[in-house]
Tab-separated table of C-alpha atoms and ligand atoms in Angstrom:
chain	number	residue	atom	x	y	z
I	1	UNK	CA	0.043	0.027	-0.080
I	2	UNK	CA	1.348	3.459	-0.787
I	3	UNK	CA	2.474	5.523	2.133
I	4	UNK	CA	-0.709	7.429	3.261
I	5	UNK	CA	1.331	10.298	4.529
I	6	UNK	CA	1.969	11.182	8.098
I	7	UNK	CA	-0.497	13.262	9.842
I	8	UNK	CA	0.511	15.839	12.490
I	9	UNK	CA	-1.069	13.916	15.198
I	10	UNK	CA	0.798	10.692	14.317
I	11	UNK	CA	4.013	12.543	14.060
I	12	UNK	CA	3.456	14.227	17.473
I	13	UNK	CA	2.737	10.710	18.930
I	14	UNK	CA	5.858	9.372	17.397
I	15	UNK	CA	7.855	12.295	18.849
I	16	UNK	CA	6.414	11.493	22.260
I	17	UNK	CA	7.342	7.879	22.031
I	18	UNK	CA	10.763	8.242	20.433
I	19	UNK	CA	12.008	11.531	21.977
I	20	UNK	CA	9.985	11.452	25.114
I	21	UNK	CA	8.491	14.872	24.102
I	22	UNK	CA	5.860	15.611	26.714
I	23	UNK	CA	2.406	14.618	25.667
I	24	UNK	CA	1.125	18.029	26.689
I	25	UNK	CA	3.107	19.574	23.972
I	26	UNK	CA	1.643	17.137	21.490
I	27	UNK	CA	-1.822	18.342	22.723
I	28	UNK	CA	-0.891	22.012	22.448
I	29	UNK	CA	0.541	21.477	18.841
I	30	UNK	CA	-2.659	19.572	18.066
I	31	UNK	CA	-4.677	22.602	19.121
I	32	UNK	CA	-2.459	25.008	17.217
I	33	UNK	CA	-3.205	22.799	14.181
I	34	UNK	CA	-6.952	22.898	15.026
I	35	UNK	CA	-6.972	26.715	15.204
I	36	UNK	CA	-4.907	26.884	11.982
I	37	UNK	CA	-7.521	24.886	10.136
I	38	UNK	CA	-10.230	27.251	11.309
I	39	UNK	CA	-8.162	30.352	10.425
I	40	UNK	CA	-7.128	28.887	7.052
I	41	UNK	CA	-10.801	28.339	6.231
I	42	UNK	CA	-11.984	31.728	7.363
I	43	UNK	CA	-9.022	33.676	5.765
I	44	UNK	CA	-9.717	32.011	2.442
I	45	UNK	CA	-13.525	33.059	2.480
I	46	UNK	CA	-13.069	36.274	4.430
I	47	UNK	CA	-14.303	38.413	1.436
I	48	UNK	CA	-17.560	36.345	1.427
I	49	UNK	CA	-18.459	36.525	5.103
I	50	UNK	CA	-17.603	40.078	5.829
I	51	UNK	CA	-14.336	39.429	7.645
I	52	UNK	CA	-12.255	41.889	5.652
I	53	UNK	CA	-11.497	45.396	6.567
I	54	UNK	CA	-10.721	47.263	9.856
I	55	UNK	CA	-12.463	47.236	13.175
I	56	UNK	CA	-12.750	50.669	14.963
I	57	UNK	CA	-9.928	50.802	17.597
I	58	UNK	CA	-6.266	50.066	17.349
I	59	UNK	CA	-4.569	47.091	18.961
I	60	UNK	CA	-2.431	46.983	22.038
I	61	UNK	CA	0.580	48.032	20.150
I	62	UNK	CA	-1.205	50.969	18.327
I	63	UNK	CA	-1.513	49.040	14.981
I	64	UNK	CA	-4.702	49.371	13.102
I	65	UNK	CA	-6.743	46.193	14.044
I	66	UNK	CA	-8.370	44.081	11.161
I	67	UNK	CA	-11.465	42.046	11.676
I	68	UNK	CA	-9.365	38.956	10.983
I	69	UNK	CA	-6.897	40.010	13.691
I	70	UNK	CA	-9.864	40.018	16.276
I	71	UNK	CA	-11.104	36.648	14.771
I	72	UNK	CA	-7.713	35.110	14.819
I	73	UNK	CA	-7.084	36.141	18.458
I	74	UNK	CA	-10.447	34.845	19.622
I	75	UNK	CA	-9.823	31.509	17.751
I	76	UNK	CA	-6.372	30.803	19.173
I	77	UNK	CA	-7.375	31.803	22.778
I	78	UNK	CA	-10.457	29.530	22.578
I	79	UNK	CA	-8.467	26.580	21.105
I	80	UNK	CA	-5.687	26.804	23.730
I	81	UNK	CA	-8.177	27.431	26.556
I	82	UNK	CA	-9.875	24.106	25.867
I	83	UNK	CA	-6.714	22.223	26.845
I	84	UNK	CA	-6.539	23.128	30.497
I	85	UNK	CA	-2.758	23.187	29.856
I	86	UNK	CA	-2.257	26.913	29.271
I	87	UNK	CA	-1.917	29.193	32.327
I	88	UNK	CA	-1.713	32.479	30.435
I	89	UNK	CA	-1.511	33.898	26.927
I	90	UNK	CA	0.432	37.068	25.755
I	91	UNK	CA	-0.991	38.094	22.404
I	92	UNK	CA	-0.270	41.020	20.117
I	93	UNK	CA	-3.983	41.726	20.176
I	94	UNK	CA	-4.211	41.946	24.027
I	95	UNK	CA	-3.021	44.860	26.064
I	96	UNK	CA	-2.249	42.690	28.973
I	97	UNK	CA	-1.344	38.928	29.604
I	98	UNK	CA	-4.637	36.997	29.581
I	99	UNK	CA	-4.701	34.538	32.501
I	100	UNK	CA	-6.448	31.503	31.337
I	101	UNK	CA	-6.349	28.598	33.893
I	102	UNK	CA	-5.006	27.997	37.459
I	103	UNK	CA	-5.325	24.247	37.404
I	104	UNK	CA	-2.372	21.856	38.310
I	105	UNK	CA	-2.189	20.878	34.626
I	106	UNK	CA	-1.847	24.522	33.419
I	107	UNK	CA	1.960	24.731	33.194
I	108	UNK	CA	2.361	26.461	29.812
I	109	UNK	CA	2.631	30.020	28.722
I	110	UNK	CA	1.645	30.890	25.116
I	111	UNK	CA	3.060	33.938	23.314
I	112	UNK	CA	1.291	34.450	20.040
I	113	UNK	CA	0.878	36.850	17.122
I	114	UNK	CA	-2.416	35.394	15.839
I	115	UNK	CA	-2.334	37.088	12.476
I	116	UNK	CA	0.988	38.368	11.287
I	117	UNK	CA	1.008	40.517	8.170
I	118	UNK	CA	-2.693	41.418	8.523
I	119	UNK	CA	-2.263	44.359	6.237
I	120	UNK	CA	-2.222	41.668	3.507
I	121	UNK	CA	-5.696	40.110	4.265
I	122	UNK	CA	-7.763	42.340	2.028
I	123	UNK	CA	-5.579	41.680	-1.091
I	124	UNK	CA	-5.298	37.931	-0.783
I	125	UNK	CA	-1.575	38.107	-0.019
I	126	UNK	CA	0.213	35.721	2.476
I	127	UNK	CA	-0.477	36.101	6.354
I	128	UNK	CA	0.629	33.952	9.205
I	129	UNK	CA	0.481	32.975	12.922
I	130	UNK	CA	3.531	32.953	15.117
I	131	UNK	CA	3.698	31.268	18.453
I	132	UNK	CA	6.094	30.375	21.265
I	133	UNK	CA	5.516	28.125	24.250
I	134	UNK	CA	7.345	28.348	27.694
I	135	UNK	CA	6.738	26.433	30.892
I	136	UNK	CA	5.559	28.404	33.857
I	137	UNK	CA	8.177	29.633	36.263
I	138	UNK	CA	5.899	30.894	39.116
I	139	UNK	CA	5.037	28.460	41.850
I	140	UNK	CA	1.669	29.837	43.044
I	141	UNK	CA	-1.736	28.468	41.987
I	142	UNK	CA	-2.000	30.950	39.123
I	143	UNK	CA	0.587	32.249	36.547
I	144	UNK	CA	1.898	35.913	36.887
I	145	UNK	CA	2.872	38.418	34.130
I	146	UNK	CA	6.587	37.468	34.829
I	147	UNK	CA	5.796	34.053	33.499
I	148	UNK	CA	5.419	35.591	30.044
I	149	UNK	CA	8.480	37.936	30.339
I	150	UNK	CA	11.030	35.399	29.327
I	151	UNK	CA	14.373	34.963	27.408
I	152	UNK	CA	14.005	33.104	24.211
I	153	UNK	CA	16.452	30.347	25.343
I	154	UNK	CA	13.684	29.149	27.760
I	155	UNK	CA	11.315	28.320	24.831
I	156	UNK	CA	10.272	24.619	24.949
I	157	UNK	CA	8.509	24.946	21.562
I	158	UNK	CA	7.819	27.508	18.801
I	159	UNK	CA	6.491	27.567	15.323
I	160	UNK	CA	4.389	29.368	12.708
I	161	UNK	CA	1.562	28.849	10.327
I	162	UNK	CA	1.824	30.314	6.854
I	163	UNK	CA	-1.632	30.960	5.052
I	164	UNK	CA	-0.388	31.264	1.497
I	165	UNK	CA	-0.877	29.244	-1.737
I	166	UNK	CA	-1.020	26.385	0.846
I	167	UNK	CA	-1.406	26.373	4.601
I	168	UNK	CA	1.912	25.171	6.286
I	169	UNK	CA	2.469	24.618	9.967
I	170	UNK	CA	6.204	24.584	10.942
I	171	UNK	CA	7.420	23.919	14.460
I	172	UNK	CA	10.188	22.822	16.740
I	173	UNK	CA	10.478	21.390	20.259
I	174	UNK	CA	14.227	21.717	20.130
I	175	UNK	CA	14.714	18.524	18.124
I	176	UNK	CA	14.856	19.989	14.597
I	177	UNK	CA	12.186	21.624	12.563
I	178	UNK	CA	9.369	19.932	10.540
I	179	UNK	CA	6.680	21.261	8.296
I	180	UNK	CA	3.194	20.044	7.656
I	181	UNK	CA	0.839	20.980	4.876
I	182	UNK	CA	-2.873	21.122	5.228
I	183	UNK	CA	-4.883	18.957	3.008
I	184	UNK	CA	-8.194	20.955	3.151
I	185	UNK	CA	-10.232	18.106	1.620
I	186	UNK	CA	-8.992	15.786	4.490
I	187	UNK	CA	-8.840	18.501	7.097
I	188	UNK	CA	-5.458	17.059	7.992
I	189	UNK	CA	-1.914	18.425	8.365
I	190	UNK	CA	0.416	16.053	6.562
I	191	UNK	CA	4.227	15.920	6.882
I	192	UNK	CA	5.545	17.737	3.836
I	193	UNK	CA	8.888	19.282	4.953
I	194	UNK	CA	10.750	16.759	7.235
I	195	UNK	CA	13.895	17.926	9.062
I	196	UNK	CA	14.118	21.394	7.427
I	197	UNK	CA	17.674	22.719	7.194
I	198	UNK	CA	18.392	26.489	6.322
I	199	UNK	CA	20.913	26.834	3.580
I	200	UNK	CA	24.090	28.645	4.785
I	201	UNK	CA	23.375	31.428	2.306
I	202	UNK	CA	20.777	32.288	-0.305
I	203	UNK	CA	20.035	34.544	-3.363
I	204	UNK	CA	17.243	36.588	-1.899
I	205	UNK	CA	17.163	39.300	0.724
I	206	UNK	CA	13.912	40.670	2.246
I	207	UNK	CA	13.483	44.142	3.726
I	208	UNK	CA	11.377	47.296	3.301
I	209	UNK	CA	13.819	49.525	1.323
I	210	UNK	CA	11.581	52.516	1.551
I	211	UNK	CA	13.303	52.993	5.059
I	212	UNK	CA	16.826	52.807	3.467
I	213	UNK	CA	17.595	56.459	4.247
I	214	UNK	CA	16.668	55.914	7.995
I	215	UNK	CA	18.876	53.060	8.479
I	216	UNK	CA	22.454	53.038	10.007
I	217	UNK	CA	25.032	53.915	7.389
I	218	UNK	CA	26.806	50.568	7.769
I	219	UNK	CA	23.335	48.917	7.233
I	220	UNK	CA	23.084	50.882	4.025
I	221	UNK	CA	26.534	49.633	2.898
I	222	UNK	CA	25.322	46.122	3.602
I	223	UNK	CA	22.382	46.518	1.349
I	224	UNK	CA	24.474	48.202	-1.305
I	225	UNK	CA	26.788	45.018	-1.231
I	226	UNK	CA	23.884	42.637	-1.182
I	227	UNK	CA	21.990	44.315	-3.967
I	228	UNK	CA	24.725	43.696	-6.411
I	229	UNK	CA	24.528	39.932	-5.624
I	230	UNK	CA	20.943	38.976	-4.612
I	231	UNK	CA	17.366	39.562	-5.442
I	232	UNK	CA	14.907	41.577	-3.297
I	233	UNK	CA	11.648	39.881	-2.245
I	234	UNK	CA	9.414	41.451	0.388
I	235	UNK	CA	5.818	40.315	0.935
I	236	UNK	CA	4.759	42.477	3.899
I	237	UNK	CA	4.271	39.230	6.020
I	238	UNK	CA	7.267	38.241	8.258
I	239	UNK	CA	6.243	34.705	8.293
I	240	UNK	CA	6.195	34.300	4.533
I	241	UNK	CA	9.626	36.072	4.165
I	242	UNK	CA	11.094	33.909	6.936
I	243	UNK	CA	9.669	30.694	5.551
I	244	UNK	CA	11.186	31.371	2.111
I	245	UNK	CA	14.604	32.054	3.838
I	246	UNK	CA	14.306	28.925	5.852
I	247	UNK	CA	13.490	26.725	2.738
I	248	UNK	CA	15.687	28.454	0.133
I	249	UNK	CA	18.220	30.305	2.013
I	250	UNK	CA	18.193	34.208	2.370
I	251	UNK	CA	17.765	36.870	4.901
I	252	UNK	CA	15.027	39.059	6.286
I	253	UNK	CA	15.879	42.150	8.278
I	254	UNK	CA	13.940	44.943	9.869
I	255	UNK	CA	16.330	47.509	11.335
I	256	UNK	CA	15.583	50.462	13.662
I	257	UNK	CA	13.808	53.339	11.789
I	258	UNK	CA	12.840	56.906	12.800
I	259	UNK	CA	9.416	55.710	13.831
I	260	UNK	CA	10.664	52.614	15.546
I	261	UNK	CA	14.073	53.247	17.123
I	262	UNK	CA	14.010	49.819	18.840
I	263	UNK	CA	12.798	48.164	15.563
I	264	UNK	CA	9.129	47.474	14.634
I	265	UNK	CA	8.942	43.759	15.334
I	266	UNK	CA	7.853	42.343	18.711
I	267	UNK	CA	10.305	40.179	20.760
I	268	UNK	CA	8.058	37.852	22.549
I	269	UNK	CA	5.600	36.688	19.940
I	270	UNK	CA	7.383	37.467	16.602
I	271	UNK	CA	11.308	37.586	16.902
I	272	UNK	CA	11.937	35.082	19.631
I	273	UNK	CA	9.752	32.090	18.382
I	274	UNK	CA	10.964	32.531	14.791
I	275	UNK	CA	14.563	32.742	16.090
I	276	UNK	CA	14.100	29.411	17.831
I	277	UNK	CA	12.786	27.743	14.705
I	278	UNK	CA	15.538	29.164	12.406
I	279	UNK	CA	18.279	28.291	14.799
I	280	UNK	CA	16.946	24.784	15.101
I	281	UNK	CA	17.283	24.545	11.290
I	282	UNK	CA	20.848	25.830	11.312
I	283	UNK	CA	20.213	29.506	10.588
I	284	UNK	CA	20.661	32.595	12.835
I	285	UNK	CA	18.638	35.421	14.283
I	286	UNK	CA	19.962	38.490	15.939
I	287	UNK	CA	19.390	42.238	16.407
I	288	UNK	CA	22.498	42.809	14.295
I	289	UNK	CA	24.552	43.005	17.595
I	290	UNK	CA	22.918	40.439	19.891
I	291	UNK	CA	21.399	36.922	19.515
I	292	UNK	CA	17.532	37.239	19.722
I	293	UNK	CA	17.173	34.168	21.934
I	294	UNK	CA	19.607	35.816	24.583
I	295	UNK	CA	17.394	38.888	25.137
I	296	UNK	CA	15.403	38.898	28.365
I	297	UNK	CA	11.912	40.355	27.770
I	298	UNK	CA	11.168	43.289	29.980
I	299	UNK	CA	7.644	44.082	28.703
I	300	UNK	CA	4.959	42.121	26.767
I	301	UNK	CA	5.006	44.262	23.584
I	302	UNK	CA	8.712	44.982	23.673
I	303	UNK	CA	10.125	45.601	20.149
I	304	UNK	CA	13.469	44.501	18.681
I	305	UNK	CA	15.511	45.004	15.491
I	306	UNK	CA	15.533	41.669	13.627
I	307	UNK	CA	17.908	40.110	11.093
I	308	UNK	CA	17.064	36.455	10.489
I	309	UNK	CA	17.843	33.560	8.043
I	310	UNK	CA	20.864	32.012	6.500
I	311	UNK	CA	23.759	31.698	9.118
I	312	UNK	CA	26.489	33.252	6.689
I	313	UNK	CA	24.363	36.243	5.500
I	314	UNK	CA	23.239	37.071	9.109
I	315	UNK	CA	26.898	37.028	10.028
I	316	UNK	CA	27.793	39.260	7.043
I	317	UNK	CA	25.056	41.730	8.212
I	318	UNK	CA	26.593	41.783	11.663
I	319	UNK	CA	29.989	42.375	10.247
I	320	UNK	CA	28.838	45.326	8.100
I	321	UNK	CA	26.971	46.755	11.127
I	322	UNK	CA	30.053	46.690	13.221
I	323	UNK	CA	32.682	47.719	10.644
I	324	UNK	CA	31.026	49.117	7.642
I	325	UNK	CA	32.459	46.456	5.334
I	326	UNK	CA	32.480	42.744	4.552
I	327	UNK	CA	35.452	42.460	7.012
C	401	LIG	P1	6.371	47.489	7.069
C	401	LIG	C1	3.379	42.976	9.620
C	401	LIG	O1	2.785	44.237	10.241
C	401	LIG	C2	4.865	42.965	10.118
C	401	LIG	O2	4.753	42.811	11.564
C	401	LIG	C3	5.654	41.871	9.538
C	401	LIG	O3	4.774	40.790	9.263
C	401	LIG	C4	5.972	42.471	8.265
C	401	LIG	O4	7.249	41.886	7.766
C	401	LIG	C5	6.334	43.957	8.691
C	401	LIG	O5	5.468	44.196	9.788
C	401	LIG	C6	5.913	44.962	7.678
C	401	LIG	O6	6.196	46.253	8.084
C	401	LIG	O7	6.848	48.566	7.873
C	401	LIG	O8	7.279	47.007	6.008
C	401	LIG	O9	4.967	47.677	6.420
């Protein structure tokens, strides 16, 4: 009989058996897959059910909030709250940490960007979900905000979902990186990208060059050097640009700008989870000066500069930023 394909649930069970991965993580990833199926369905038919466009107020970090941002946030909170395993959730769409469960089983903290790149939703362009999972540190009955203010090296799991020409869930528990593609007719995520390894360097760089004049002069020299050798691709969705860099090699960077002197992207639920995934695949992620995973979060919506992707190209970015040349 032909191989039927390996479902996400079967793979999670195999990892539990072979790598002694906690069964709770298998449940949490299963729920991420459940939420991703719902989001994939609603994103693909948003124009037909009135889910496009903006809602009135801005979100916690001052960004305009799309209807799908709100829907995505509600969906992931509901999916993870069902497990009884999540004590608290830090979300881009919530001002504060949302405390979910004080039960003995609730030992996990979820940091999530429910809908990354939501400015793309009304034009059918790619969007994503980014998530990171920590174990609680606090000892009391219920979690505290400090349980969410963590250093990326403490992540026990992380991943993303790309809603593009296909829906792909990519995750790591610290034992490599694997990708699963949703078969919408089966309603199953099937293993499609086993043991992803990021090429040492690529042929594509990804950045919003409209901010070129605002960047550090050494970053401008890096771009000048790279643009003679590589092609620019920029989708407006971090997940899509990082996924391409992971599979084909390349680099994504979002340096400090006049408007965002600390960088635009958020440490807890964008930079750190993606850094964990990319490092597990042999790539790198830094601010240009410091490893992303070494940064201790001081606030829930803390921002950070980000350069992420192929190890050699990230190192070249860091050398240029330090010296103004390729070294
Ligand atoms: P800009 C989306 O808002 C996001 O957080 C990332 O997904 C994306 O790469 C970036 O911001 C786009 O920002 O300033 O280029 O529009």
